[in-house]
Each structure stands twice: as C-alpha cells, then as structure tokens.
Amino acid sequence: MSRIGKLPITLPNNTQVTIGDNNVVTVKGPKGELSTAVDKDILVKQDDNTIVIERPTEQKRHKAMHGLYRSLINNMVVGVSQGYKEQLELVGVGFKATVQGKVLELSLGYSHNIFLSLPEEVTATAVTEKGKNPIVTLESNDKQLLGQVAAKIRSLRKVEPYKGKGIRFVGEVVRRKAGKTASK
C-alpha cells in the first residue's frame, strides 16, 4: 500500500465535501471552494468526517494515482479551511515592491519596473520596513496556484551565489561562493 494514499483525510468541522458523478471532488469551506477531477479507477469514500482513497489493483499506474489524489484532496481541505501563505524576500539595493489591486509592481534593478498581474484567487501584500528587505506575502486557498505564482515571481530575479542578491523565499538558505581572489 502507498504510505500516503492509505492515510485517511480528517475533515475540519467547517468544511463540506461532495463527491459528484465522474469522480469530481468538491470541497467547500470558509476560505472558498475548490474542486478536482479524480481518475475514474480510484475510489473516493466519505465516512462522517473522514475521506478514504482506495485503489482497485496493484498496477503501477494505480499505485501512483493513489498517493497523488490523496495529497491533492488533502491540500484542498487544508486550503479551504486554513489557507496557504508564501513569503518572498527581495534582497538587493533599491529592490522595491508595491501592490495596487491585483497588480504587483516590482523594481528589481532592471531599466524598467515589472508589472505582474495576479490571479483572482491570490492576494498579495508588500511590506517595506526601514533597514530591512521588502517582503511580498502571497495568500491563497489553492496550494498549486500559489506555488506557481511564487515561482514566477522568483524567476524574475533568481538569487545569485556571490552576493546573494535576488528574490528568495523567507528562510531559504542560499549557498554562497567565494569570489575571485586578488592577484599580486
């Protein structure tokens, strides 16, 4: 059995799960509603406040799907009940971030500012304290979408290993390299 797939998903009191036809699982909670289509071979069963995912055979494909769909449904349950949060730190001289509605404006040392339109499900805030690096906080109920947006923002100015400048996740450890040594 899959170690992840066989674990039951416990539902918080404020969430509701419906399993529709064509194996479409919909989760509703205080932070919104998410749904995903589960493969027709995988069985999704709901008992009171737990969800159990079962596979029909021991085929390699079914084994792979078992843990995958358990993780996807669990991420949806956590997303609509608690939500997800990602923090990005802008390290570099003159790096700035501002949010106006659903548009994130980044000043990353290029000759122009970068305007990034955010999806409806993602909310962003930018905090700049004196003497500290600007921090962009992204929040959403969809873990996959949040990670994709955070990766897109990070790809605009990747962290370089010599000075450590760039966009990084808060708490991320960057491996530094020694520069060229002075010759005599």
Short mmCIF file of C-alpha atoms in Angstrom, two decimals, residues 4-164:
data_model
loop_
_atom_site.label_atom_id
_atom_site.label_comp_id
_atom_site.label_asym_id
_atom_site.label_seq_id
_atom_site.Cartn_x
_atom_site.Cartn_y
_atom_site.Cartn_z
CA ILE A 4 0.49 8.43 1.86
CA GLY A 5 -2.51 7.02 0.00
CA LYS A 6 -3.73 4.79 2.82
CA LEU A 7 -3.89 7.64 5.37
CA PRO A 8 -7.44 8.92 5.94
CA ILE A 9 -8.16 12.63 5.50
CA THR A 10 -9.90 14.14 8.53
CA LEU A 11 -12.29 16.96 7.73
CA PRO A 12 -12.48 20.04 9.97
CA ASN A 13 -15.95 20.98 11.28
CA ASN A 14 -16.33 23.95 8.93
CA THR A 15 -15.71 22.07 5.64
CA GLN A 16 -18.04 20.09 3.38
CA VAL A 17 -17.02 17.54 0.75
CA THR A 18 -19.21 16.35 -2.11
CA ILE A 19 -18.25 13.55 -4.49
CA GLY A 20 -20.13 14.08 -7.77
CA ASP A 21 -20.51 11.99 -10.88
CA ASN A 22 -17.39 11.38 -12.95
CA ASN A 23 -15.44 11.32 -9.63
CA VAL A 24 -15.34 15.12 -9.23
CA VAL A 25 -14.48 16.01 -5.62
CA THR A 26 -15.63 19.45 -4.43
CA VAL A 27 -14.54 20.91 -1.10
CA LYS A 28 -16.27 23.95 0.44
CA GLY A 29 -15.06 25.88 3.45
CA PRO A 30 -14.75 29.34 4.96
CA LYS A 31 -11.89 30.32 2.57
CA GLY A 32 -13.71 29.31 -0.62
CA GLU A 33 -14.46 26.33 -2.82
CA LEU A 34 -12.11 24.03 -4.75
CA SER A 35 -12.76 21.01 -6.96
CA THR A 36 -10.72 18.44 -8.83
CA ALA A 37 -11.47 15.52 -11.10
CA VAL A 38 -10.21 12.21 -9.73
CA ASP A 39 -9.27 9.33 -12.07
CA LYS A 40 -12.23 7.01 -12.69
CA ASP A 41 -10.36 3.96 -11.36
CA ILE A 42 -9.64 5.49 -7.94
CA LEU A 43 -12.41 5.09 -5.33
CA VAL A 44 -13.13 8.05 -3.05
CA LYS A 45 -15.25 7.20 0.02
CA GLN A 46 -16.60 9.58 2.66
CA ASP A 47 -17.47 8.41 6.19
CA ASP A 48 -18.80 11.15 8.53
CA ASN A 49 -15.78 13.47 8.82
CA THR A 50 -13.10 11.34 7.11
CA ILE A 51 -12.28 10.63 3.47
CA VAL A 52 -10.55 7.42 2.39
CA ILE A 53 -8.97 6.88 -1.04
CA GLU A 54 -8.74 3.28 -2.34
CA ARG A 55 -7.24 1.76 -5.46
CA PRO A 56 -8.68 -1.24 -7.32
CA THR A 57 -5.46 -3.11 -8.21
CA GLU A 58 -1.73 -3.14 -7.55
CA GLN A 59 -0.85 -1.85 -11.03
CA LYS A 60 1.93 0.69 -11.15
CA ARG A 61 -0.43 3.35 -12.53
CA HIS A 62 -2.95 2.80 -9.73
CA LYS A 63 -0.21 2.93 -7.10
CA ALA A 64 0.99 6.26 -8.49
CA MET A 65 -2.53 7.72 -8.58
CA HIS A 66 -3.35 6.54 -5.04
CA GLY A 67 -0.94 8.82 -3.19
CA LEU A 68 -1.33 11.64 -5.71
CA TYR A 69 -5.08 12.06 -5.32
CA ARG A 70 -4.91 11.67 -1.54
CA SER A 71 -2.41 14.57 -1.43
CA LEU A 72 -4.44 16.71 -3.84
CA ILE A 73 -7.67 16.26 -1.84
CA ASN A 74 -5.85 16.88 1.45
CA ASN A 75 -4.33 20.09 0.03
CA MET A 76 -7.81 21.24 -0.98
CA VAL A 77 -9.22 20.52 2.51
CA VAL A 78 -6.39 22.44 4.20
CA GLY A 79 -6.69 25.27 1.65
CA VAL A 80 -10.39 25.96 2.15
CA SER A 81 -10.16 25.65 5.95
CA GLN A 82 -6.83 27.39 6.80
CA GLY A 83 -5.42 28.68 3.51
CA TYR A 84 -1.82 28.84 2.34
CA LYS A 85 0.74 31.61 2.68
CA GLU A 86 4.07 32.19 0.94
CA GLN A 87 6.56 34.96 1.74
CA LEU A 88 9.18 36.23 -0.72
CA GLU A 89 12.08 38.45 0.30
CA LEU A 90 13.67 40.92 -2.15
CA VAL A 91 17.40 41.15 -1.39
CA GLY A 92 19.28 43.87 -3.26
CA VAL A 93 19.98 47.58 -3.28
CA GLY A 94 16.96 49.54 -4.49
CA PHE A 95 14.67 46.50 -4.80
CA LYS A 96 11.06 47.56 -4.14
CA ALA A 97 7.60 46.00 -4.32
CA THR A 98 4.15 47.60 -4.28
CA VAL A 99 0.68 46.14 -4.73
CA GLN A 100 -2.17 48.05 -6.37
CA GLY A 101 -5.30 45.91 -6.52
CA LYS A 102 -4.39 42.72 -8.39
CA VAL A 103 -1.17 44.14 -9.90
CA LEU A 104 2.22 43.59 -8.27
CA GLU A 105 4.84 46.18 -9.26
CA LEU A 106 8.46 45.11 -8.77
CA SER A 107 11.58 47.24 -9.09
CA LEU A 108 14.42 44.73 -9.36
CA GLY A 109 17.38 46.70 -10.68
CA TYR A 110 16.41 46.47 -14.34
CA SER A 111 15.99 49.59 -16.51
CA HIS A 112 12.20 49.21 -16.13
CA ASN A 113 9.69 48.19 -13.49
CA ILE A 114 7.94 44.82 -13.80
CA PHE A 115 4.14 44.73 -13.55
CA LEU A 116 2.75 41.27 -12.73
CA SER A 117 -0.99 40.62 -12.90
CA LEU A 118 -2.09 38.24 -10.13
CA PRO A 119 -4.86 35.62 -10.49
CA GLU A 120 -8.20 36.26 -8.76
CA GLU A 121 -7.58 33.55 -6.13
CA VAL A 122 -4.25 35.04 -4.96
CA THR A 123 -3.98 38.09 -2.71
CA ALA A 124 -0.69 39.91 -2.21
CA THR A 125 0.67 42.41 0.29
CA ALA A 126 4.04 44.15 0.19
CA VAL A 127 5.77 45.34 3.37
CA THR A 128 8.87 47.54 3.35
CA GLU A 129 10.40 48.39 6.73
CA LYS A 130 13.30 50.79 7.06
CA GLY A 131 16.64 48.97 7.16
CA LYS A 132 15.10 45.63 6.14
CA ASN A 133 14.47 43.89 2.83
CA PRO A 134 11.00 44.25 1.26
CA ILE A 135 8.76 41.22 1.81
CA VAL A 136 5.93 40.18 -0.53
CA THR A 137 3.30 37.96 1.13
CA LEU A 138 1.06 35.84 -1.12
CA GLU A 139 -2.08 34.13 0.23
CA SER A 140 -4.49 31.72 -1.44
CA ASN A 141 -6.59 28.63 -0.83
CA ASP A 142 -5.09 26.82 -3.85
CA LYS A 143 -1.64 25.44 -2.99
CA GLN A 144 -0.67 24.62 -6.58
CA LEU A 145 -1.59 28.05 -7.93
CA LEU A 146 0.14 29.82 -5.04
CA GLY A 147 3.37 27.88 -5.65
CA GLN A 148 3.20 28.61 -9.37
CA VAL A 149 2.78 32.37 -8.82
CA ALA A 150 5.57 32.42 -6.20
CA ALA A 151 7.90 30.54 -8.58
CA LYS A 152 7.07 33.01 -11.39
CA ILE A 153 7.90 35.99 -9.16
CA ARG A 154 11.12 34.30 -8.00
CA SER A 155 12.16 33.61 -11.61
CA LEU A 156 12.16 37.34 -12.40
CA ARG A 157 15.42 37.77 -10.45
CA LYS A 158 16.93 34.50 -9.23
CA VAL A 159 19.31 34.57 -6.29
CA GLU A 160 22.93 34.73 -7.41
CA PRO A 161 25.55 32.90 -5.33
CA TYR A 162 28.20 35.64 -4.99
CA LYS A 163 26.38 38.50 -3.26
CA GLY A 164 23.11 36.72 -2.54
#
